[in-house]
Coordinates of N, CA and C in Angstrom, one line a residue:
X1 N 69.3 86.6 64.5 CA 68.4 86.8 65.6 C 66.9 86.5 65.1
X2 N 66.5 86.8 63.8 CA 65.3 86.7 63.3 C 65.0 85.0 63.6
X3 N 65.8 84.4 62.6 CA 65.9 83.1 63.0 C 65.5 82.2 64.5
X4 N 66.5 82.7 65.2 CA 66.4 82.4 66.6 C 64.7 83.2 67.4
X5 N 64.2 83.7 66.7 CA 63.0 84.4 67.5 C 61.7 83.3 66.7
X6 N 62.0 83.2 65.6 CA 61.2 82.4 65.0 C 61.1 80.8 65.6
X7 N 62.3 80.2 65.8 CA 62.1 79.0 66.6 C 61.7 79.1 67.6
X8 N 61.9 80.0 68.2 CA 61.3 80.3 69.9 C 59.7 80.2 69.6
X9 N 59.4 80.6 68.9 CA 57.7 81.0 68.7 C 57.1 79.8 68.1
X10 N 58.0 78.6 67.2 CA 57.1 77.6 66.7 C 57.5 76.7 67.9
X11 N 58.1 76.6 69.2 CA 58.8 75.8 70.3 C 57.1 76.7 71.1
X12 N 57.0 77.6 71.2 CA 56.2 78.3 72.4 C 54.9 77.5 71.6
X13 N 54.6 77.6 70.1 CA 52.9 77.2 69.7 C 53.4 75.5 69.6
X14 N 54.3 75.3 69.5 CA 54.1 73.5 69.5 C 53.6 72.8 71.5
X15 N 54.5 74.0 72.3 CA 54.1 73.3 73.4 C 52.4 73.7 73.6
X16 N 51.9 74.9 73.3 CA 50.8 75.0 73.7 C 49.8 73.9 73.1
X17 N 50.2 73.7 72.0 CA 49.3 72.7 71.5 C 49.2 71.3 72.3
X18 N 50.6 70.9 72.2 CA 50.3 70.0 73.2 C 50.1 69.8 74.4
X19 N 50.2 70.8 75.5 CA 49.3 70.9 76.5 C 48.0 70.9 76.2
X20 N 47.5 71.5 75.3 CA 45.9 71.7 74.6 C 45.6 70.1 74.0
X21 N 46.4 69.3 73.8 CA 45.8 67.6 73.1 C 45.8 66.9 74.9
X22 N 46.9 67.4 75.4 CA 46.7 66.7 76.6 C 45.4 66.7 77.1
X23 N 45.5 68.0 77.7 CA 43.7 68.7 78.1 C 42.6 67.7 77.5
X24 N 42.2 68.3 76.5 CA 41.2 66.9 75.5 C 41.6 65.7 75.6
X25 N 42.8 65.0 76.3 CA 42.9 63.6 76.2 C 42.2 63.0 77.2
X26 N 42.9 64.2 78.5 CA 42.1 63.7 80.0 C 41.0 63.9 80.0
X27 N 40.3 65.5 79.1 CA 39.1 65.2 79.5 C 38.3 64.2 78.5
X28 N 38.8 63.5 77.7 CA 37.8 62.2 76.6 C 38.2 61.0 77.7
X29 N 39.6 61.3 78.3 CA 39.5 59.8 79.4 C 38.7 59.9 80.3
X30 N 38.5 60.6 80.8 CA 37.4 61.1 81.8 C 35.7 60.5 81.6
X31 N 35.8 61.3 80.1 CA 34.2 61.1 79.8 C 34.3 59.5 79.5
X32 N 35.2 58.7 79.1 CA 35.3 57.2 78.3 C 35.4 56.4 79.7
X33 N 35.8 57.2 81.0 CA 35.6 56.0 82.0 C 34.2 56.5 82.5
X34 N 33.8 57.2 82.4 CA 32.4 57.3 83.2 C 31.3 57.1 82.0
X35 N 31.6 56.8 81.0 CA 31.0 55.7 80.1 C 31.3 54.4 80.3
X36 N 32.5 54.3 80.6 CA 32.6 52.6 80.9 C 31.9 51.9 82.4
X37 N 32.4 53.3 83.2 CA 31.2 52.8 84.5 C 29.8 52.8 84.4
X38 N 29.2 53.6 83.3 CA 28.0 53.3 83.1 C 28.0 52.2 82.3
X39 N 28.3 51.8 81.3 CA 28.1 50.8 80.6 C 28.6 49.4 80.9
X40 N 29.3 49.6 82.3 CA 29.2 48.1 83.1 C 28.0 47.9 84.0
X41 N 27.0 48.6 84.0 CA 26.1 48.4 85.0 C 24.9 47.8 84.2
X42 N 25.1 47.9 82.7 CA 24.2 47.3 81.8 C 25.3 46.4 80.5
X43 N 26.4 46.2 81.8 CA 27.2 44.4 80.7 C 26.2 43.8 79.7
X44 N 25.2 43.5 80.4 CA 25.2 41.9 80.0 C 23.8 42.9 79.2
X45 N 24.0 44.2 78.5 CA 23.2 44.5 77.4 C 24.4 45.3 76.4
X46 N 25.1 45.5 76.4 CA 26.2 46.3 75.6 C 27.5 45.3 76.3
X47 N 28.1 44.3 76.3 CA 28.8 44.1 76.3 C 30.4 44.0 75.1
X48 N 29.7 43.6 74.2 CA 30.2 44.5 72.9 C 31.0 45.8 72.4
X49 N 30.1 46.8 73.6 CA 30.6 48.0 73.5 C 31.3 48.2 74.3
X50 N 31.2 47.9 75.5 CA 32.2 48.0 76.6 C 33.5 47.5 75.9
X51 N 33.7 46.8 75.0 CA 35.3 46.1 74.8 C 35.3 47.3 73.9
X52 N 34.4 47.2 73.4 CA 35.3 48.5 72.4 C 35.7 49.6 73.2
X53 N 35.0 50.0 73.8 CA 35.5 51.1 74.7 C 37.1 50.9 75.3
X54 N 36.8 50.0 75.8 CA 37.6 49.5 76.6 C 38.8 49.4 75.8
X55 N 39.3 49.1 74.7 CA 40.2 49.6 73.8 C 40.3 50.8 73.3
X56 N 39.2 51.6 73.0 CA 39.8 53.2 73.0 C 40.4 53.9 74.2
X57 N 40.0 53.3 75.2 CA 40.7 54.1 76.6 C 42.2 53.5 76.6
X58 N 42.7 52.7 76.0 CA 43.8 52.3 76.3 C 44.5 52.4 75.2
X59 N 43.6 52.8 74.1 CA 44.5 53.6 73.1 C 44.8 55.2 72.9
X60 N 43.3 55.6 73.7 CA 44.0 56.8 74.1 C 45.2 56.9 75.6
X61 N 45.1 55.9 76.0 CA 46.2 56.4 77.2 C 47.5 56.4 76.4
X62 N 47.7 55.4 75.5 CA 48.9 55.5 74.6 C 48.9 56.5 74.2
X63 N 48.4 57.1 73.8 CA 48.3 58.7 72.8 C 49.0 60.0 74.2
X64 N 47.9 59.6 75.4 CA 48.6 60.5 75.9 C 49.9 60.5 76.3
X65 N 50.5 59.2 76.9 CA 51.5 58.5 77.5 C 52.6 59.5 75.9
X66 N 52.0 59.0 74.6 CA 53.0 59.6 73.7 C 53.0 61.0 74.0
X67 N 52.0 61.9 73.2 CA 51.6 63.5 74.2 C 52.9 64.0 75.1
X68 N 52.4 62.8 76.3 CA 53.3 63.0 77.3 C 55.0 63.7 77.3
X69 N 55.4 61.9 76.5 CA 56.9 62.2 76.4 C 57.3 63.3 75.2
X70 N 56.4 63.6 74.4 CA 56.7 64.5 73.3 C 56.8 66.3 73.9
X71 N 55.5 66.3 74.7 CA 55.7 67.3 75.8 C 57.0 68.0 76.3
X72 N 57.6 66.7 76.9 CA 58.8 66.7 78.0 C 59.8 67.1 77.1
X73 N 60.2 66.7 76.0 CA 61.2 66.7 74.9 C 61.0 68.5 74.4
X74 N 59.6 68.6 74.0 CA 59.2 70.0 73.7 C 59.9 71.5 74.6
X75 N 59.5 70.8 76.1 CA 59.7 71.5 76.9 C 61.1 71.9 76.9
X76 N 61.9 70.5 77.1 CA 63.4 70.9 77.0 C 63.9 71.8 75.9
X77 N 63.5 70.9 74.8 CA 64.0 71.8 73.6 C 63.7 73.4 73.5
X78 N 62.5 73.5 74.3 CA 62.2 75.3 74.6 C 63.3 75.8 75.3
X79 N 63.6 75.2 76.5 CA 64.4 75.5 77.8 C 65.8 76.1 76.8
X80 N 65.9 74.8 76.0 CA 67.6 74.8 75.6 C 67.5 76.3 74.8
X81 N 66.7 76.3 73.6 CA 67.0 77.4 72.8 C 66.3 79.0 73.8
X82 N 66.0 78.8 74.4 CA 65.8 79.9 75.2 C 66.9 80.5 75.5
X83 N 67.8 79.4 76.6 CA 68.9 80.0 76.7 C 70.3 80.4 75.5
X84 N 69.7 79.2 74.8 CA 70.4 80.3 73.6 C 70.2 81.6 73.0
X85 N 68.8 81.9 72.8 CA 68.8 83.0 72.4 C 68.8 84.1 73.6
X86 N 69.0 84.0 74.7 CA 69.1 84.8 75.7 C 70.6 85.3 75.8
X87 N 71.6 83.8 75.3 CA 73.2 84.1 74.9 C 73.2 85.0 74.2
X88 N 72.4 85.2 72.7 CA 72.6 85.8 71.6 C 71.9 86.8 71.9
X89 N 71.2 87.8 72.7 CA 70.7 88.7 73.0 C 72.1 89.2 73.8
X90 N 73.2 88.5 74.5 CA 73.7 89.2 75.8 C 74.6 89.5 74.4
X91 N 75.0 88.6 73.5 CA 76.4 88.6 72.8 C 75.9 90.1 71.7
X92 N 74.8 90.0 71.3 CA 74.1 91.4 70.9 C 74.7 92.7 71.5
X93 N 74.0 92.6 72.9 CA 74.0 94.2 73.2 C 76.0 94.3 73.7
X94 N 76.6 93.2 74.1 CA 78.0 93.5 74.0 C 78.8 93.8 72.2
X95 N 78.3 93.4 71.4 CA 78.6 93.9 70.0 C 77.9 95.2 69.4
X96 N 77.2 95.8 70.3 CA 76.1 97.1 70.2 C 77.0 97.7 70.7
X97 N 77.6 97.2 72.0 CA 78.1 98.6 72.6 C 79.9 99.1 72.1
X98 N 80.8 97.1 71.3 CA 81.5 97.6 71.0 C 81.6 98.7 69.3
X99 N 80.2 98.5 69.0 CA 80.2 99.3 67.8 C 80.3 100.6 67.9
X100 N 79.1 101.5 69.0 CA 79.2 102.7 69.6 C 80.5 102.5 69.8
X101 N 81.5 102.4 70.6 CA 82.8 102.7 70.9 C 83.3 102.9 69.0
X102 N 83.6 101.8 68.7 CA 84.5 101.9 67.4 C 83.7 103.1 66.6
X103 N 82.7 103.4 66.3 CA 82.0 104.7 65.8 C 82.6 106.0 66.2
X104 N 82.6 105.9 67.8 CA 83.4 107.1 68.3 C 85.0 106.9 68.0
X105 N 85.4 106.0 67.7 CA 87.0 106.2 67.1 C 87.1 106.6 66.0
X106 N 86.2 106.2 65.1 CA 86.2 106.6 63.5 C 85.7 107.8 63.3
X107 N 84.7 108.9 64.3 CA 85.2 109.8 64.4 C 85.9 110.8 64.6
X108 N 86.3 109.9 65.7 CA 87.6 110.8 66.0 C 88.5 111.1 65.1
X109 N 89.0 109.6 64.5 CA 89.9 109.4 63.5 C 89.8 110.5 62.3
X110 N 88.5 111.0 61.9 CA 88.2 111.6 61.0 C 88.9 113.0 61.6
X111 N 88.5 113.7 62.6 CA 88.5 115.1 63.0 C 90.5 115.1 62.9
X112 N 91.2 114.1 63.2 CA 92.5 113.6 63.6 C 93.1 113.9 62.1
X113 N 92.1 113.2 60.9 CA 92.4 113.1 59.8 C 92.7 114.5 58.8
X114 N 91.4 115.2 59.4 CA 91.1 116.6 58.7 C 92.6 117.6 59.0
X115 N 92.7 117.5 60.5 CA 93.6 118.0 60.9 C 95.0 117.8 60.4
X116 N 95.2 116.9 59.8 CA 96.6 116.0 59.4 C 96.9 116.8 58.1
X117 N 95.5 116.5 57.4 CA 95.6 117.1 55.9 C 95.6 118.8 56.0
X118 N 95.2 119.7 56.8 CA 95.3 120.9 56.8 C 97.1 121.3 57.2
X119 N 97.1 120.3 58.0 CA 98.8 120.1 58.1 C 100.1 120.3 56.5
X120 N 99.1 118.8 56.2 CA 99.9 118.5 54.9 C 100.5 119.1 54.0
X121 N 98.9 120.2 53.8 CA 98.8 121.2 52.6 C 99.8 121.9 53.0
X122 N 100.2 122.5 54.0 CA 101.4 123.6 54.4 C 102.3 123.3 54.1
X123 N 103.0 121.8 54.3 CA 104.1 120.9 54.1 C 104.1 120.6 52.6
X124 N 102.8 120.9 51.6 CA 103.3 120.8 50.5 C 103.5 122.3 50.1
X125 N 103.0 122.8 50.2 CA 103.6 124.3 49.8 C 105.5 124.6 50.1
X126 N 105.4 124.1 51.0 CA 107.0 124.1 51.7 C 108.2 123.3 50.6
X127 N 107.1 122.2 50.4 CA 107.8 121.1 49.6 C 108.3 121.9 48.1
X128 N 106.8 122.4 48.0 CA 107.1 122.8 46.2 C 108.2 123.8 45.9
X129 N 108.4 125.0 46.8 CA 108.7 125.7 47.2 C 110.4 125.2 47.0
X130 N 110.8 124.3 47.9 CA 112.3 123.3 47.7 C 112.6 123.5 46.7
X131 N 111.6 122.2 46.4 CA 111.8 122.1 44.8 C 112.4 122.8 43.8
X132 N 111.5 123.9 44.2 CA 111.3 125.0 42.9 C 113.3 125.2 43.0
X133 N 113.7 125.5 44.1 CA 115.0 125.9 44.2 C 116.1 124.8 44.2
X134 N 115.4 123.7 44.5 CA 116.8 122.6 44.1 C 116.8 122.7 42.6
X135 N 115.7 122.7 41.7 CA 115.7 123.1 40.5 C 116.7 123.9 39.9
X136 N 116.3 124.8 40.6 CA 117.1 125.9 40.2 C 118.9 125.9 40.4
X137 N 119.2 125.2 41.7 CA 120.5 124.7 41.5 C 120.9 124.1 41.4
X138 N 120.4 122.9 40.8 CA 120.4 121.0 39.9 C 120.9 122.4 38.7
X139 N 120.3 122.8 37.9 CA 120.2 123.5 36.8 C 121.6 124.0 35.9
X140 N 122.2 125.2 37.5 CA 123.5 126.1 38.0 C 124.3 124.8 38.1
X141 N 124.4 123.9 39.0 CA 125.2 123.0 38.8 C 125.3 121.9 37.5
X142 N 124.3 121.7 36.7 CA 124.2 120.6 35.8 C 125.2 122.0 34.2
X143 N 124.8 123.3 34.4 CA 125.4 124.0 33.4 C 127.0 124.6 34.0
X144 N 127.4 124.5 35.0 CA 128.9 124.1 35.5 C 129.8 123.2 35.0
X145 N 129.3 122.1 35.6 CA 129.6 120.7 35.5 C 129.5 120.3 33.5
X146 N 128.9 120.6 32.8 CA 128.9 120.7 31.7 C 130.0 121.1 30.9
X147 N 130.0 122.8 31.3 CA 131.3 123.1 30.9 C 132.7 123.0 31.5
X148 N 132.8 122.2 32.8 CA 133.7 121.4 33.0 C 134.1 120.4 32.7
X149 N 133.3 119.5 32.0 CA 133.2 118.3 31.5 C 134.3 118.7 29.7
X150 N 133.4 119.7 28.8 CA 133.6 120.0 27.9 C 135.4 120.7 27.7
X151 N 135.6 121.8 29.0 CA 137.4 121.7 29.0 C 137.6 120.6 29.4
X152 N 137.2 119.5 29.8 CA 138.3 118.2 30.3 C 138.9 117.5 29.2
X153 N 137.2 117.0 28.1 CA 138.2 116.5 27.3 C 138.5 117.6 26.3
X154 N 138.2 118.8 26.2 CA 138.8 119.3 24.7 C 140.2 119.2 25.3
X155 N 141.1 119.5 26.8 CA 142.0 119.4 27.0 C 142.6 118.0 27.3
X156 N 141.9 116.9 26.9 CA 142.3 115.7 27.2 C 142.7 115.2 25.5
X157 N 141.6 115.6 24.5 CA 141.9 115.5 23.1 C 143.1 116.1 22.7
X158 N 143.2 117.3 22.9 CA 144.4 117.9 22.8 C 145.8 117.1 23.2
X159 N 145.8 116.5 24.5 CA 147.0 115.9 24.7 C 147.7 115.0 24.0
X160 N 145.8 114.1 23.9 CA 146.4 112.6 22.7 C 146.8 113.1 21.8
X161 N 146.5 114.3 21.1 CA 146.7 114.3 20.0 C 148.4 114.9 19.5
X162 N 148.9 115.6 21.0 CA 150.1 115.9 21.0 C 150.6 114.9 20.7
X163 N 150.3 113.6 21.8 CA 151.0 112.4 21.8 C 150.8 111.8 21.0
X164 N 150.2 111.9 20.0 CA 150.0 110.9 18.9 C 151.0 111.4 18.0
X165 N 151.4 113.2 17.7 CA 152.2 114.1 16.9 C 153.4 113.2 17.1
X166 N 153.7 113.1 18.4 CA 155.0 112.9 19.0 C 155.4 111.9 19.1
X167 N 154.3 110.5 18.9 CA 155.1 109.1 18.5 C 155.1 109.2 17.2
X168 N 154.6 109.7 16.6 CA 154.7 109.6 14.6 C 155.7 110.5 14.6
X169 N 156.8 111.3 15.3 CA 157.4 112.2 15.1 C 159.0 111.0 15.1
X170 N 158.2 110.4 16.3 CA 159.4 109.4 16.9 C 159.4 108.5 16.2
X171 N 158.5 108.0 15.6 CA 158.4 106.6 14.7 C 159.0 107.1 13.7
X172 N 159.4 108.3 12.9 CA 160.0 108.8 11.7 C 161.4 108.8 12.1
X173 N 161.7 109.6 13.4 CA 162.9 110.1 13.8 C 163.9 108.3 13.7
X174 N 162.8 107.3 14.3 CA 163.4 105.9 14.2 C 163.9 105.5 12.8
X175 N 163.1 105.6 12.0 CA 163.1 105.1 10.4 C 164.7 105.8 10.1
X176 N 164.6 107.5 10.9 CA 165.7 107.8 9.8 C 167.2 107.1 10.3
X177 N 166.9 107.3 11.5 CA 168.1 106.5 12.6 C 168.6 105.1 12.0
X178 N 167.4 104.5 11.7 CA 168.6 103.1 11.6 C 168.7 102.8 9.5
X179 N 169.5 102.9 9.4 CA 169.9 103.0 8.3 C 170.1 101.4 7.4
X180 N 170.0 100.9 8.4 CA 170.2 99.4 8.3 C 168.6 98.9 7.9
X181 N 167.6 99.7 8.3 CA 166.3 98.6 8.2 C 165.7 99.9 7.4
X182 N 165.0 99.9 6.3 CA 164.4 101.5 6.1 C 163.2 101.6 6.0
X183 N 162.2 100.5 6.4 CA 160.7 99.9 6.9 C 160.7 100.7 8.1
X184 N 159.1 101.1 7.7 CA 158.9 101.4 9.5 C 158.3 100.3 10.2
X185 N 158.5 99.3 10.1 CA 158.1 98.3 11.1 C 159.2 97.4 10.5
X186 N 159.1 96.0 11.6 CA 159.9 95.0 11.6 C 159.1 93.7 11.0
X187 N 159.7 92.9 10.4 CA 158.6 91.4 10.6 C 157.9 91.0 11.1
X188 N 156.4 90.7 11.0 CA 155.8 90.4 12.2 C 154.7 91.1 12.8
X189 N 155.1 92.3 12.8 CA 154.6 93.6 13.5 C 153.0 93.7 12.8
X190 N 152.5 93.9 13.3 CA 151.3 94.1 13.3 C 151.0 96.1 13.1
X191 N 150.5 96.9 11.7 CA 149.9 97.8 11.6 C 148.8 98.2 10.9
X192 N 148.5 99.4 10.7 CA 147.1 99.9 10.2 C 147.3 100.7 9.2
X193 N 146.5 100.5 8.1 CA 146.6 101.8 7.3 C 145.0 102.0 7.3
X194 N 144.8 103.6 7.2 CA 142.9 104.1 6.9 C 142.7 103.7 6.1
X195 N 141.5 103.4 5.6 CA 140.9 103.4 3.7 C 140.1 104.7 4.1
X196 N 140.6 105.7 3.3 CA 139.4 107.1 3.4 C 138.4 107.1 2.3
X197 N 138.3 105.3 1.4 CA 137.1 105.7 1.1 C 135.8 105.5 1.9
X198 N 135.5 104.4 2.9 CA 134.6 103.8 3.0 C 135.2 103.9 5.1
X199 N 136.1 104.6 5.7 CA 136.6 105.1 6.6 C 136.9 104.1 8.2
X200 N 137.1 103.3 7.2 CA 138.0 101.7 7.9 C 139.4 101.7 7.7
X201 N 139.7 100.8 9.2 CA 140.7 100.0 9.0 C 140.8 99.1 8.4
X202 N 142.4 99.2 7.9 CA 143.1 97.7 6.9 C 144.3 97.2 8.3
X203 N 143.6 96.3 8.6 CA 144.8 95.5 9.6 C 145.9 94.5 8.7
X204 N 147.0 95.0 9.0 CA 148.3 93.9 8.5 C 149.0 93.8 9.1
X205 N 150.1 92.6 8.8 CA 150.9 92.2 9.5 C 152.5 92.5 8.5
X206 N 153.5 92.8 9.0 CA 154.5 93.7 8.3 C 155.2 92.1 7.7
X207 N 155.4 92.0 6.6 CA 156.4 90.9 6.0 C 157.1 91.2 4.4
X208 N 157.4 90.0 3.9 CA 157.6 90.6 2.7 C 157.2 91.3 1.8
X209 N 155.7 90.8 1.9 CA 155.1 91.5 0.9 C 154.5 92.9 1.1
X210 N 154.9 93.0 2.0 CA 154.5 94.7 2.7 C 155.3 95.9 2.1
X211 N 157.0 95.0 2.5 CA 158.0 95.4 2.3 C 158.1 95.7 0.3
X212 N 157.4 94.7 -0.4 CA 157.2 95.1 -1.6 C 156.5 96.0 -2.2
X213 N 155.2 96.4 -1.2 CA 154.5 97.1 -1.2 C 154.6 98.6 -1.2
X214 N 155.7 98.6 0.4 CA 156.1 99.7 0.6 C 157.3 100.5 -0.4
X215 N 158.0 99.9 -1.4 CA 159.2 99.8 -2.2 C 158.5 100.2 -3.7
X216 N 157.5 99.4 -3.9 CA 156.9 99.6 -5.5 C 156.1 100.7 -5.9
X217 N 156.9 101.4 -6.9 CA 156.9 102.5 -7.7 C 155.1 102.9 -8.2
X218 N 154.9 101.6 -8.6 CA 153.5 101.7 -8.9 C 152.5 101.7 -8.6
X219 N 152.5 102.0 -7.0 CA 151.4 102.4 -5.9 C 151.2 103.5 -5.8
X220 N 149.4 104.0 -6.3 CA 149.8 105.6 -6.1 C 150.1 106.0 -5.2
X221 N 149.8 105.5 -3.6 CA 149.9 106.2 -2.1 C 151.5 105.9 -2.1
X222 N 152.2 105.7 -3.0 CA 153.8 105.2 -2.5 C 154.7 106.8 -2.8
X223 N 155.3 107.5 -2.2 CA 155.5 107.1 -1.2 C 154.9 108.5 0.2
X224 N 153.3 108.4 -0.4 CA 152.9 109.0 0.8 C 152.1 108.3 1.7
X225 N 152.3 106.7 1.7 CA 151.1 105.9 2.4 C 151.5 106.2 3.9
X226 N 150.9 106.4 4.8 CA 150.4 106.6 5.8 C 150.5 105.3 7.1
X227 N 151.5 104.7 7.9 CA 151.0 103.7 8.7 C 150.8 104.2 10.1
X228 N 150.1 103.3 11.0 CA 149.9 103.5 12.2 C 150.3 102.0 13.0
X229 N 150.4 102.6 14.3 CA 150.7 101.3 15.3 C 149.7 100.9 15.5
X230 N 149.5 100.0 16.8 CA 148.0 99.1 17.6 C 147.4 101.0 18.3
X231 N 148.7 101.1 19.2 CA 148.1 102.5 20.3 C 147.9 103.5 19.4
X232 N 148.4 103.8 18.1 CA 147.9 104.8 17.4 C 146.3 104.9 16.7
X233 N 146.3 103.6 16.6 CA 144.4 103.0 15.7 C 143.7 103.2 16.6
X234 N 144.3 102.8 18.4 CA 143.2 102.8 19.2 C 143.0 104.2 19.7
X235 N 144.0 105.1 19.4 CA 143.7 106.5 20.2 C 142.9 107.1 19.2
X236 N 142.9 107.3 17.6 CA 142.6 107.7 16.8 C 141.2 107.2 16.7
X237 N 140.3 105.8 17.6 CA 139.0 105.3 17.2 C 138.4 106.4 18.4
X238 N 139.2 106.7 19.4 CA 138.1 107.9 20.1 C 138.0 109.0 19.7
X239 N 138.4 109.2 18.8 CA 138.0 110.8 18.0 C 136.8 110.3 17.2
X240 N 135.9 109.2 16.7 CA 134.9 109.0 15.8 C 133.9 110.1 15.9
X241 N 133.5 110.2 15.2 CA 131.9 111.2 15.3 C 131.0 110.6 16.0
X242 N 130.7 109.2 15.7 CA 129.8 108.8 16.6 C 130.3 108.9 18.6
X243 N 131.6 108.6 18.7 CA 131.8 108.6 19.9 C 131.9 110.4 21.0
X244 N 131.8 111.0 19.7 CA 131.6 112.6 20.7 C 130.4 113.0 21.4

C-alpha cells in the first residue's frame, strides 16, 4: 500500500507540474504574439527579430503541443492507478475484516483448547490409574504363566528322558535277542558316541572297523563304551546348558 500511495503522489505532483508548464507556455505565447503584433508594425525596423520570434512561438507551440500529449498520458496514468489503488483499499478492508473473524476463531479455539486439556488431565489420571492395575495383573499373570511354563517342561523333560530309558532299554533287550549279530547296530548305520572330554559328538558309521573296535580288548571304554542312535543324540542336544 505504501508503494501504491507513493505513485499516486509522484502521478498527482507530475500532473500539477504540467498543468503549471502549460499555464507559462500560454501565457509566454500570449506575451510572444502581442510582441510579434507589435513588432510587425515596425517590420521594416526589426525585421530580423520578428523571424526570430517568429520561430520561438512555433517552438514553443511544439513544447506545448508536447506538454499537451504528455499531460493526457499523465492524466490517464493517474486515472489507471487510482483505480487501482482504490481496488487495493477495497481488497484491504475485506482482508481487515477476514482477519477480525479468524482472530475471533483463534480465540475461541483457545477457550475450546483450555477446556480440552482440563478434560485431559482427568483422563490421565484415569489412565494412570489402569495402568497402575494392568500392571499389577500383567505381573499375577506373567508369575502364573511362569510357573506353568516351568511344570511343562520339567514334565516334558521327564518324559524324554523316560523315553530315552526305554529305547536304550530296548536297544539292549535287542542286542541280547538276536544272538546271531552281537553289535548293537548293523552295517551302515549311522551312531554317536560323547567325548566327555571336550563334550562333543563323535559321529560314525557302523562297519568293520567299528565292529573291531567294539571287540578289542585294548580299548579302555571296551566293554563299557556307550552308543547312541540319530533320535537319541537329537533328544539328548535339548538338555544342553546353554539351551535351558
Amino acid at each position: 500500500m505504501t508503494s501504491v500511495q507513493e505513485n499516486k503522489n509522484e502521478l498527482e505532483a507530475a500532473v500539477r507540474y504540467c498543468e503549471s508548464a502549460i499555464s507559462r507556455a500560454n501565457a509566454t505565447i500570449e506575451s510572444m504574439e502581442f510582441r510579434q503584433q507589435a513588432a510587425k508594425k515596425s517590420w521594416h525596423e526589426q525585421t530580423g527579430r520578428e523571424s526570430a520570434l517568429g520561430y520561438a512561438v512555433n517552438d514553443l507551440k511544439l513544447k506545448n503541443e508536447s506538454l499537451t500529449k504528455k499531460l493526457a498520458f499523465m492524466t490517464d496514468e493517474y486515472d489507471r492507478m487510482k483505480g487501482y489503488a482504490d481496488r487495493l483499499l477495497d481488497e484491504q478492508g475485506t482482508m481487515e475484516s477476514e482477519l477480525e473473524e479468524r482472530i475471533s476463531e483463534v480465540a475461541d479455539l483457545k477457550v475450546q483448547l483450555v477446556e480440552e486439556r482440563d478434560r485431559s488431565m482427568g483422563y490421565t489420571n484415569e489412565i494412570a490409574t489402569l495402568n497402575d492395575q494392568l500392571a499389577e495383573l500383567s505381573k499375577a499373570y506373567k508369575d502364573s504363566t511362569h510357573e506353568e511354563v516351568t511344570m511343562k517342561k520339567a514334565w516334558r523333560e521327564q518324559r524324554e528322558l523316560v523315553a530315552l530309558r526305554d529305547d536304550q532299554i530296548a536297544m539292549l533287550e535287542r542286542r541280547l535277542a538276536k544272538k546271531d549279530n552281537p553289535y548293537p547296530f548293523n552295517e551302515g548305520d549311522i551312531y554317536y558316541v560323547f567325548n566327555q572330554l571336550d563334550g562333543t559328538w563323535i559321529e560314525s558309521v557302523w562297519d568293520d572297523e567299528s565292529e573291531r573296535i567294539h571287540d578289542s580288548p585294548s580299548i579302555p571304554s571296551h566293554p563299557h563304551r556307550v552308543y547312541f542312535t540319530v533320535d537319541q543324540k537329537n533328544l539328548l542336544d535339548k538338555f544342553k546348558p546353554e539351551d535351558d
